[in-house]
Short mmCIF file of C-alpha atoms in Angstrom, two decimals:
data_model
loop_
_atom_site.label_atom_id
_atom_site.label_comp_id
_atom_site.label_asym_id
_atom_site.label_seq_id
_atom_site.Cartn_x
_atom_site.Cartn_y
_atom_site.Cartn_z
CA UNK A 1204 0.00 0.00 0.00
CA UNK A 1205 3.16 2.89 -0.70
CA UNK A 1206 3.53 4.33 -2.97
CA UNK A 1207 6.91 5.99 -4.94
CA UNK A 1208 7.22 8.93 -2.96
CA UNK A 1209 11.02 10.03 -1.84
CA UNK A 1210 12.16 9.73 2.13
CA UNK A 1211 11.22 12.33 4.19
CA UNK A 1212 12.53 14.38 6.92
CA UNK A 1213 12.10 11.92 10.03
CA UNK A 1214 12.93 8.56 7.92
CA UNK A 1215 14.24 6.35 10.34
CA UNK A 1216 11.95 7.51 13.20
CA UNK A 1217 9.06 4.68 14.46
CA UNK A 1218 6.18 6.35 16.34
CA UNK A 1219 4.14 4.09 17.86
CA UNK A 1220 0.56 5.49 18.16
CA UNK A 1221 -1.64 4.75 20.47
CA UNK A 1222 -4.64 7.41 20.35
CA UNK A 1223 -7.50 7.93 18.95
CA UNK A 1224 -10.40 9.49 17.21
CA UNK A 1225 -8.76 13.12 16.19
CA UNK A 1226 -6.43 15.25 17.98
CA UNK A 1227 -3.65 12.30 18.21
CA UNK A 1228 -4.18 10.64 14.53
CA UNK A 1229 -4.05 14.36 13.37
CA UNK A 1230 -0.61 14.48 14.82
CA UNK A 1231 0.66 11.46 14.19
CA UNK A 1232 -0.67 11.64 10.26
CA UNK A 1233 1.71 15.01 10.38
CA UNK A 1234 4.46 13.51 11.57
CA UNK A 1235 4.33 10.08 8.96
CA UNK A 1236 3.47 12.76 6.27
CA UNK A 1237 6.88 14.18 7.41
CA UNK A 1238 8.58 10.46 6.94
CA UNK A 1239 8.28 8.83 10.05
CA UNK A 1240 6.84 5.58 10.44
CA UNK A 1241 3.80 5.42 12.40
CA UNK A 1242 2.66 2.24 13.79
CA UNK A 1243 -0.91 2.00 14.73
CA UNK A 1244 -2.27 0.18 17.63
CA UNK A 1245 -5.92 -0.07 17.44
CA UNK A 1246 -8.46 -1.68 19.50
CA UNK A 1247 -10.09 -4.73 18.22
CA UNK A 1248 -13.06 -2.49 16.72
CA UNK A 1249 -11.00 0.04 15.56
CA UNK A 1250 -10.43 3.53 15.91
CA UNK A 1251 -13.56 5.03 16.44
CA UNK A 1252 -13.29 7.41 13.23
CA UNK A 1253 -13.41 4.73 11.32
CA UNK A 1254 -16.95 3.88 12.04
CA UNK A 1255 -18.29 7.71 11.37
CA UNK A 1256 -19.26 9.21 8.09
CA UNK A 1257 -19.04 8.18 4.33
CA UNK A 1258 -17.69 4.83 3.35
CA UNK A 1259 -17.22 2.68 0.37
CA UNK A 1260 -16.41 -0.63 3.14
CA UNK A 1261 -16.86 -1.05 6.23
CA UNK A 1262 -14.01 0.42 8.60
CA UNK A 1263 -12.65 2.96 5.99
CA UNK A 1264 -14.70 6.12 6.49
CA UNK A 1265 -13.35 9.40 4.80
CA UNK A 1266 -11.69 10.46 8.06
CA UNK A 1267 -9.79 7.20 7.95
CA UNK A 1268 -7.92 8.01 4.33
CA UNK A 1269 -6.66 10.96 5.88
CA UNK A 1270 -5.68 10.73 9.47
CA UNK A 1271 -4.52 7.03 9.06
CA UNK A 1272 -2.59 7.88 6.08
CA UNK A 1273 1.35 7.02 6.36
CA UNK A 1274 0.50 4.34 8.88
CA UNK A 1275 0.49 0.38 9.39
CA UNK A 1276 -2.29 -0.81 11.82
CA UNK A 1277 -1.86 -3.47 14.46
CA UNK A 1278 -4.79 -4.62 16.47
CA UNK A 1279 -4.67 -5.80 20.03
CA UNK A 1280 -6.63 -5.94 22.75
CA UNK A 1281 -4.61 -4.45 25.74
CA UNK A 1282 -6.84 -5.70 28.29
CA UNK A 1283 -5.36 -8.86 27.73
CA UNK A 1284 -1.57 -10.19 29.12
CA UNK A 1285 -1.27 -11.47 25.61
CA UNK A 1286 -2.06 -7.88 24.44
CA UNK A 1287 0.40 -6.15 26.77
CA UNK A 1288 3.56 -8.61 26.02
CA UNK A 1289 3.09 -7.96 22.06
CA UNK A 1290 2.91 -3.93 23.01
CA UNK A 1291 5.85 -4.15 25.77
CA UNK A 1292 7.89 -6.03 22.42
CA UNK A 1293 7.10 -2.90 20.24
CA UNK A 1294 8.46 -0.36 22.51
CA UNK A 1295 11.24 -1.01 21.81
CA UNK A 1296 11.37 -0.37 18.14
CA UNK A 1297 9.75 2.68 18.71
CA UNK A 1298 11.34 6.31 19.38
CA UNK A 1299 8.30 8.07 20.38
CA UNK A 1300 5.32 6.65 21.94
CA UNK A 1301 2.39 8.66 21.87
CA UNK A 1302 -1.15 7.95 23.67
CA UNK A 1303 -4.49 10.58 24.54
CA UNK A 1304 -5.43 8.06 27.08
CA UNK A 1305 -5.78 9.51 30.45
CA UNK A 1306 -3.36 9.11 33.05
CA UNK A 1307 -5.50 6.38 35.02
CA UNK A 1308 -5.91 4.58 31.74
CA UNK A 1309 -2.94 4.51 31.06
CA UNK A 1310 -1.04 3.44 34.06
CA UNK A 1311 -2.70 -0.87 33.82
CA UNK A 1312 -1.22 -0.38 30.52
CA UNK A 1313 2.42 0.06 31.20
CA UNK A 1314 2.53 3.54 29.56
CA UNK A 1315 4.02 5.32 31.65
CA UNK A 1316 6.96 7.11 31.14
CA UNK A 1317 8.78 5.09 34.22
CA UNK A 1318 7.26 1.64 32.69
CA UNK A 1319 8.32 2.94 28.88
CA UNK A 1320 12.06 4.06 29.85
CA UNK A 1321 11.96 0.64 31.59
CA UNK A 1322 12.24 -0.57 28.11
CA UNK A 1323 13.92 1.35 26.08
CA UNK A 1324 16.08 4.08 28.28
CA UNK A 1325 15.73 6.95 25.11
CA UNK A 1326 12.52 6.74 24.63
CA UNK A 1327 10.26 9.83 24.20
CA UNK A 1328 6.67 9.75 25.49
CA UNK A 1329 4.00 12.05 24.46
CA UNK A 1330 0.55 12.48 26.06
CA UNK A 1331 -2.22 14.45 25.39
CA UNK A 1332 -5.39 14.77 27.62
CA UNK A 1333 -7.91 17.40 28.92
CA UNK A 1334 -5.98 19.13 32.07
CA UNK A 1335 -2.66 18.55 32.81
CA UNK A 1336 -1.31 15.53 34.78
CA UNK A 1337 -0.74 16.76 37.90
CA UNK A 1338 -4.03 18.88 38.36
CA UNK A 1339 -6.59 17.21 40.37
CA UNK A 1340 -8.43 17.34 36.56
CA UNK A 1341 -6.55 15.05 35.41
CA UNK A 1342 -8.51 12.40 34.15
CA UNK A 1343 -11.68 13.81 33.31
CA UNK A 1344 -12.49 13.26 30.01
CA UNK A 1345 -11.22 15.28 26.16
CA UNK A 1346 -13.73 16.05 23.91
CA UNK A 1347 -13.41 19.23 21.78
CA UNK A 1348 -17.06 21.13 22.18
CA UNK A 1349 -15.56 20.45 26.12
CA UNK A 1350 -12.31 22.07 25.86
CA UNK A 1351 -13.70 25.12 24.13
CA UNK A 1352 -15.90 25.42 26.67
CA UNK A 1353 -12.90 25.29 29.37
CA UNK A 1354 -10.90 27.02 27.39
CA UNK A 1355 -12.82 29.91 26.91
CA UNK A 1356 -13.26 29.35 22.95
CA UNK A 1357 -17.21 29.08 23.27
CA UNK A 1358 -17.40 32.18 25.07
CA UNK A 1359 -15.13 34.65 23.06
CA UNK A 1360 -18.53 33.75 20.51
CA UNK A 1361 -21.08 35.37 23.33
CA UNK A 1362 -19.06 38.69 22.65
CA UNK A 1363 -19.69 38.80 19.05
CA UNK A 1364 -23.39 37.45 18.54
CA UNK A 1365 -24.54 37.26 21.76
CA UNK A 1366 -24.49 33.78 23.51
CA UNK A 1367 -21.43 31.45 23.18
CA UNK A 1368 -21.12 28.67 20.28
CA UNK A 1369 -18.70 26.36 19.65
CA UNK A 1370 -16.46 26.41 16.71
CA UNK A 1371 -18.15 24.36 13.46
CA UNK A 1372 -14.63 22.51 13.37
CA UNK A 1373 -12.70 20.32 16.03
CA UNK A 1374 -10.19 23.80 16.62
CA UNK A 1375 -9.35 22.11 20.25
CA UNK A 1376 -8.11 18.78 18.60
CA UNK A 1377 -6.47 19.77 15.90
CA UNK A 1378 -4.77 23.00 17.77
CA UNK A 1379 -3.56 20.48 20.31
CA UNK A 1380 -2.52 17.84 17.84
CA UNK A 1381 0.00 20.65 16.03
CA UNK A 1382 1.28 21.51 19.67
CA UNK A 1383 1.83 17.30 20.13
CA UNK A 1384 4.19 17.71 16.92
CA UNK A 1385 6.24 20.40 18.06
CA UNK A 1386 6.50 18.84 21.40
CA UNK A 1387 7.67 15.34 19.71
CA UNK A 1388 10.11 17.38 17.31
CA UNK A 1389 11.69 19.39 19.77
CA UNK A 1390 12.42 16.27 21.96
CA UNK A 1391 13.70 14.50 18.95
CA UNK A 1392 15.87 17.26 18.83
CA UNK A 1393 16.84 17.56 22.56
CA UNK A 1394 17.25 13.40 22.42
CA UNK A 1395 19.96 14.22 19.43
CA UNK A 1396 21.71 16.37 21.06
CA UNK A 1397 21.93 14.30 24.66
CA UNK A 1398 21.01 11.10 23.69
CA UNK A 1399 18.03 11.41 26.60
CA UNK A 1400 14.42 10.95 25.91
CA UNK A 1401 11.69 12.94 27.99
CA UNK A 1402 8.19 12.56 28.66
CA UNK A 1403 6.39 15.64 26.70
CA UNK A 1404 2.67 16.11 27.89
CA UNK A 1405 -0.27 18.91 26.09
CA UNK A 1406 -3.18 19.23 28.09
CA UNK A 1407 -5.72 20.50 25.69
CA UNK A 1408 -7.01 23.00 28.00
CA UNK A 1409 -3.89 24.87 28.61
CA UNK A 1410 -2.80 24.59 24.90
CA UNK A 1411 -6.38 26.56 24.13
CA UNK A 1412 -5.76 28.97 26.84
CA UNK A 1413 -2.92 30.05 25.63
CA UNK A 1414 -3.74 29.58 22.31
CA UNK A 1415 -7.04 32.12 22.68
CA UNK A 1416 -5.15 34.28 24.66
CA UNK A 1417 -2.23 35.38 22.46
CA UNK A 1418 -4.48 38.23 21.15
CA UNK A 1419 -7.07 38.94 23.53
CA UNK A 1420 -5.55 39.21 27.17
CA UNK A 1421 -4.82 42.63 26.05
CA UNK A 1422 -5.07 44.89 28.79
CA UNK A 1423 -5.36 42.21 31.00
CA UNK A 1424 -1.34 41.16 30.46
CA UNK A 1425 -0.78 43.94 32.78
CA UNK A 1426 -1.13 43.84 36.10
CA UNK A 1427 -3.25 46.41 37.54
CA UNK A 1428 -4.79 46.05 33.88
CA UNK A 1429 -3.87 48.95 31.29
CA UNK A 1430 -6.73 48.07 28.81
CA UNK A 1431 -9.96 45.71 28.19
CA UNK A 1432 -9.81 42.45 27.79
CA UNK A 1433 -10.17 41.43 23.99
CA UNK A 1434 -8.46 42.72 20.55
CA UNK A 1435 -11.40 44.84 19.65
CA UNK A 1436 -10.76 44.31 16.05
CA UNK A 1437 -12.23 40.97 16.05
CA UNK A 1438 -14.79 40.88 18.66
CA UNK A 1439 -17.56 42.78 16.74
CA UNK A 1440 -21.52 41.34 15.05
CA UNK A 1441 -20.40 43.42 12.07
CA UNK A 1442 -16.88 41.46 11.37
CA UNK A 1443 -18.71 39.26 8.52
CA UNK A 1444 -17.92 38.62 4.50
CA UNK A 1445 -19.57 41.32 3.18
CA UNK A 1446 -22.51 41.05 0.54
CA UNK A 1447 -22.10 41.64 -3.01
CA UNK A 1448 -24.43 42.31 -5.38
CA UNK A 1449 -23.94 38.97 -6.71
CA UNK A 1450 -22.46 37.03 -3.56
CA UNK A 1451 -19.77 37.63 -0.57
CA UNK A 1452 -16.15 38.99 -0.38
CA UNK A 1453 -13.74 39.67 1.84
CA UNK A 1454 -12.38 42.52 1.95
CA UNK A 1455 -9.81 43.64 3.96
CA UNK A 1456 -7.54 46.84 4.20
CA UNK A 1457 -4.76 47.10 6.53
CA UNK A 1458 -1.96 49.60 6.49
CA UNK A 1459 -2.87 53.24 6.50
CA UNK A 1460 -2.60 53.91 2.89
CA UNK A 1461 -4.77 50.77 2.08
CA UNK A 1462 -7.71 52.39 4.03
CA UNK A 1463 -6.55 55.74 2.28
CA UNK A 1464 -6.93 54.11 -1.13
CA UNK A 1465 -10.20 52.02 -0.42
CA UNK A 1466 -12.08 54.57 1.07
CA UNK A 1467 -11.62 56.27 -2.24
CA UNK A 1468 -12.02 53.27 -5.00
CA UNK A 1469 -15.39 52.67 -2.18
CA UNK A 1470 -16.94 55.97 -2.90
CA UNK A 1471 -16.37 56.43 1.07
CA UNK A 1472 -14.26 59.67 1.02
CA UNK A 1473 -15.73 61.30 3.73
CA UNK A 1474 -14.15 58.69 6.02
CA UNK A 1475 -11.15 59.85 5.31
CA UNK A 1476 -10.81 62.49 7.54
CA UNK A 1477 -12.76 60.98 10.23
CA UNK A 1478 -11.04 61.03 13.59
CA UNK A 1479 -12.56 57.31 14.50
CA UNK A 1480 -10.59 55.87 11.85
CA UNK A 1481 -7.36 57.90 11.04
CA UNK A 1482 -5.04 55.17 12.42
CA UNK A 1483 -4.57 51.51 13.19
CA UNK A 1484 -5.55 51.85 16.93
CA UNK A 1485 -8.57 53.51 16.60
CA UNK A 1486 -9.75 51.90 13.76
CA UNK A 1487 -9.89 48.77 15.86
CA UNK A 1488 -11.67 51.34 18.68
CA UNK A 1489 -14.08 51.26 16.56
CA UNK A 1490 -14.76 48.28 13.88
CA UNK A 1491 -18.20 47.98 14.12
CA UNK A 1492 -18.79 51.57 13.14
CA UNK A 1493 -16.14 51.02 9.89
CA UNK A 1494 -17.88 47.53 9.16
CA UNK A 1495 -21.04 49.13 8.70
CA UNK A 1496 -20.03 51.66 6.45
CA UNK A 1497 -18.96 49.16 4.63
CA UNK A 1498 -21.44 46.77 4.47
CA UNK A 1499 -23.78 49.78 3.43
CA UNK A 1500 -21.42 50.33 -0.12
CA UNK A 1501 -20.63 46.71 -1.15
CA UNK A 1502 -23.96 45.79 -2.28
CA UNK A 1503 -23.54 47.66 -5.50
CA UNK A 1504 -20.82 45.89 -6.73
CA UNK A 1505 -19.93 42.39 -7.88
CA UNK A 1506 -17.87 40.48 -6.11
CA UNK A 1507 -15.32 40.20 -9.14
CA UNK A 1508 -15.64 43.85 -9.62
CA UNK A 1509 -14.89 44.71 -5.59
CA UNK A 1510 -11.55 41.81 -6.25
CA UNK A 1511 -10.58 43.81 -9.04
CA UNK A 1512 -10.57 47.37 -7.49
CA UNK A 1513 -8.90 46.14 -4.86
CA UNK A 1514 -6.31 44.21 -6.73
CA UNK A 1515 -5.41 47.44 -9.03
CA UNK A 1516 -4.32 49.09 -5.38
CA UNK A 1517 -2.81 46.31 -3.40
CA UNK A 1518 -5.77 46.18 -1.07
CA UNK A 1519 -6.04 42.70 0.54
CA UNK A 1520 -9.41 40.93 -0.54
CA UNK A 1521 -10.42 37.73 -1.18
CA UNK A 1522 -13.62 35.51 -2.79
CA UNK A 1523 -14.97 33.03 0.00
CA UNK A 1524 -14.44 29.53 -0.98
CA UNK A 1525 -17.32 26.62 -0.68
CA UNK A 1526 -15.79 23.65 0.98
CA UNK A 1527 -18.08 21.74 -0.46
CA UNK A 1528 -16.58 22.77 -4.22
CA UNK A 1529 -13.12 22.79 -3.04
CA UNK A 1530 -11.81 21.09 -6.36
CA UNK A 1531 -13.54 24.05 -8.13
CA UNK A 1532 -10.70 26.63 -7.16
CA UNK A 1533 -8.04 27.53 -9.16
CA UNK A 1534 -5.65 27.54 -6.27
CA UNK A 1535 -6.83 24.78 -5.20
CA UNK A 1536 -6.29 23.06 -8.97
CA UNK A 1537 -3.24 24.89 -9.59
CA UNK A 1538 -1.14 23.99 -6.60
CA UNK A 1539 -2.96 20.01 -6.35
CA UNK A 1540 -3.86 21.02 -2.87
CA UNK A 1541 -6.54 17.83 -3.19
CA UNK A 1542 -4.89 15.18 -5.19
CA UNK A 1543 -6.71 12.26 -6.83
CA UNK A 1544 -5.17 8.70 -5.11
CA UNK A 1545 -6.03 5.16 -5.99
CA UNK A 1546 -6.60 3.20 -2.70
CA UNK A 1547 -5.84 -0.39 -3.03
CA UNK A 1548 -9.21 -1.52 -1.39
CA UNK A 1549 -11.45 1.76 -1.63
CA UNK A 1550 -10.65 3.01 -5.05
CA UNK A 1551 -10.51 6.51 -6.33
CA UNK A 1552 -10.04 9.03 -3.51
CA UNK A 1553 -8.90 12.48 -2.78
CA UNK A 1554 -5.81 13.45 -0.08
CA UNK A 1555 -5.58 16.54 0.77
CA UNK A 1556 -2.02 17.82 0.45
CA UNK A 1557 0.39 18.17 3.02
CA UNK A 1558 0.68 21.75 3.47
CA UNK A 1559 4.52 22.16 4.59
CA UNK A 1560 6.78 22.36 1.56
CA UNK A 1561 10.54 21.00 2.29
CA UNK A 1562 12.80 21.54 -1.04
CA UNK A 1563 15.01 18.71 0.86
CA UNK A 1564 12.90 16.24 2.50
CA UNK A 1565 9.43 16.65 0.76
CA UNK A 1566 6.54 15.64 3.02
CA UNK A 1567 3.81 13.65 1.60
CA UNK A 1568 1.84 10.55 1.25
CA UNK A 1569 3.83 7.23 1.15
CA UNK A 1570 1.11 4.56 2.21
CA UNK A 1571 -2.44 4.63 1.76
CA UNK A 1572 -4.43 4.41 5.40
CA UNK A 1573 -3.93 0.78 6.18
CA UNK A 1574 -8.07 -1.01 6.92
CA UNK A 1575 -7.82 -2.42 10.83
CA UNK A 1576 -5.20 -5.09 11.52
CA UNK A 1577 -4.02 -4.95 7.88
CA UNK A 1578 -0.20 -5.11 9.39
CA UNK A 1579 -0.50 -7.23 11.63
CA UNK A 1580 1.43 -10.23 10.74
CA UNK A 1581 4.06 -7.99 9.45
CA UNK A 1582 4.48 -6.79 12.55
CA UNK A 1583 4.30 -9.75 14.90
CA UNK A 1584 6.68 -11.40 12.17
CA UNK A 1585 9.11 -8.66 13.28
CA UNK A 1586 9.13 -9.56 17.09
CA UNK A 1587 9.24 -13.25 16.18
CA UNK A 1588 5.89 -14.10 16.30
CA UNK A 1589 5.33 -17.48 13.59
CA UNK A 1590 2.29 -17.61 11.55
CA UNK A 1591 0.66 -20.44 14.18
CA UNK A 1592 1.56 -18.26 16.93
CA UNK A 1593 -0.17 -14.99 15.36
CA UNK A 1594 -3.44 -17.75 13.99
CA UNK A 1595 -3.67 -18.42 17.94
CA UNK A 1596 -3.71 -15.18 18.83
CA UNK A 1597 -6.23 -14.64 16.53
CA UNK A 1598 -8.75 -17.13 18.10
CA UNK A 1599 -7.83 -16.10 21.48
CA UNK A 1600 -9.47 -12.26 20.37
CA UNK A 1601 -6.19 -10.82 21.45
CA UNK A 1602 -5.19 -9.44 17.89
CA UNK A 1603 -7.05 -9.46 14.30
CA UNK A 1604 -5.79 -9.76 10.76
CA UNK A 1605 -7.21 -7.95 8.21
CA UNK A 1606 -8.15 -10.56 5.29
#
């Protein structure tokens, strides 16, 4: 199931993965997009994502082609001894073990990073969960719509429209799941340099916190408080795509002299003089006046015809693109940002492209997502497991093999 793309940057690195659903597949997909190669243990039903959404056969849902790409499966139950020797005999192969379990989960399991280093003394241990290990949080559970709520995500919403919403995307899992690749490459790094591995943990809460706050602690960063809370610019009903007369744009004028220029190519002259909006800081003061203004011209244009004004004076602006037609763009066709793939077992697909471009080490897809188990006897092979030792297993539930 490869295919003839070159090395990348971490060849030679084994992660084995043990999470699930998003936030750790989306990492680990990242990293075996970058070259490494990512070793999937999965329970006897499979990751869970498999199960949700469109399908062609059973256990390979849309989700599954992308965040099981550059991956061979395993399956094991862990609740079994039998289960736990195979997984103590692949910790060793592996540089970087990575689990969203939570910590009481994963102590029965041996993955800890006392009972990992125990096995092999370098190894590197990443875990992700909801709060951070040590808080008395610690194991309740990590669900995204959850950690925006902690995080304060949902709420930064009740400031724009009203009452808080959630984000229509997993932002918590897949924010977190970056901040588990960093962590992993750094320690990489730091295990290079001193030969020592490390356990790195993200609690998904914290990661958000931080995350939301980069902008909008404002005032707040200073302590007695020089400012509201919030970066005003963003935090207003009226910050929308504006209507056309034949659709939406975006448009979007920065520096001084862009908001010189469009408030003439607008027909909005007398705003050019207006205290409220003659520089950067009180421009954000006071967006929701300057949106409105806006949104009061833009109907009498087309959208191409607001792109094109904009474009003759270097004004940022941009058409919104349809998810749903992303393969309509010319970006998007132009750069192969969705590529057309030929799954062994599901057929004609698309991958989305991996978005870091490496003129060295190109990252990209080497092996198609593996269906549950489908490396299984590979991989037991490898630890010197023989074929009537892995058909045992097999009828003792302990592992499957994908026919």
């Amino acid at each position: 199931m490869t295919t003839a793309e070159p090395a990348g940057a971490l060849a030679g690195v084994t992660i084995l993965d043990l999470t699930t659903v998003v936030m750790g597949p989306y990492a680990t997909a990242i990293l075996g997009d970058l070259g490494a190669d990512v070793i999937k243990v999965e329970s006897l039903d499979g990751d869970m994502t498999r199960r949700i959404g469109a399908r062609r056969n059973p256990g390979m849902s849309a989700m599954t082609l992308t965040l099981q790409r550059n991956k061979r499966s395993i399956a094991l139950d862990l609740k079994k001894p039998e289960g736990r020797a195979i997984l103590e005999q692949l910790v060793p192969l592996a540089d970087v073990v990575v689990t969203n379990l939570r910590p009481r989960s994963r102590k029965p399991l041996g993955l800890t990073y006392e009972a990992l280093r125990a096995l092999r003394q370098d190894v590197i241990l990443c875990t992700a969960q909801a709060y951070a290990e040590d808080s008395p949080w610690r194991d309740h559970p990590a669900y995204d719509d959850m950690v925006q709520a902690a995080s304060g995500a949902a709420s930064l919403a009740e400031r724009v429209g009203g009452e808080p919403r959630y984000a229509p995307y997993v932002i918590a899992d897949k924010v977190s799941g970056l901040h588990m690749v960093i962590g992993i490459l750094a320690a990489l790094a730091h295990r290079a340099a001193t030969g020592s591995g490390q356990h790195v943990e993200v609690p998904m809460v914290d990661t958000m916190i931080h995350f939301n706050l980069v902008e909008h602690l404002g005032g707040h960063a200073f302590d007695p408080a020089e400012g509201d809370f919030g970066w005003g610019r963003v935090l207003v009903p009226e910050r929308t795509p504006y209507r056309t007369a034949d659709g939406y744009v975006c448009l979007m004028p920065y520096s001084d002299a862009n908001w010189a220029d469009f408030f003439e190519v607008a027909e909005l002259g007398h705003l050019r003089d207006d205290p409220r909006f003659g520089d950067v800081n009180s421009r954000h003061g006071n967006m929701s006046e300057l949106h409105a203004e806006i949104h009061e011209v833009t109907p009498k244009r087309t959208t191409q015809e607001w792109l094109d004004l904009c474009r003759e004076r270097n004004i940022p602006a941009a058409a919104l693109l349809d998810l749903s037609r992303v393969n309509d763009d010319p970006y998007v066709r132009e750069q192969a940002l969705l590529t057309p793939e030929q799954h062994p077992t599901e057929g004609a697909y698309f991958s989305p492209a991996h978005p870091v471009r490496m003129s060295g080490s190109p990252a990209g897809l080497r092996r198609h997502a593996p269906r549950l188990g489908e490396d299984t006897t590979e991989l037991l092979s490898a630890i010197g497991y023989s074929r009537d030792d892995i058909d045992d297993l097999v009828r003792q539930g302990v592992t499957v093999v994908a026919a």
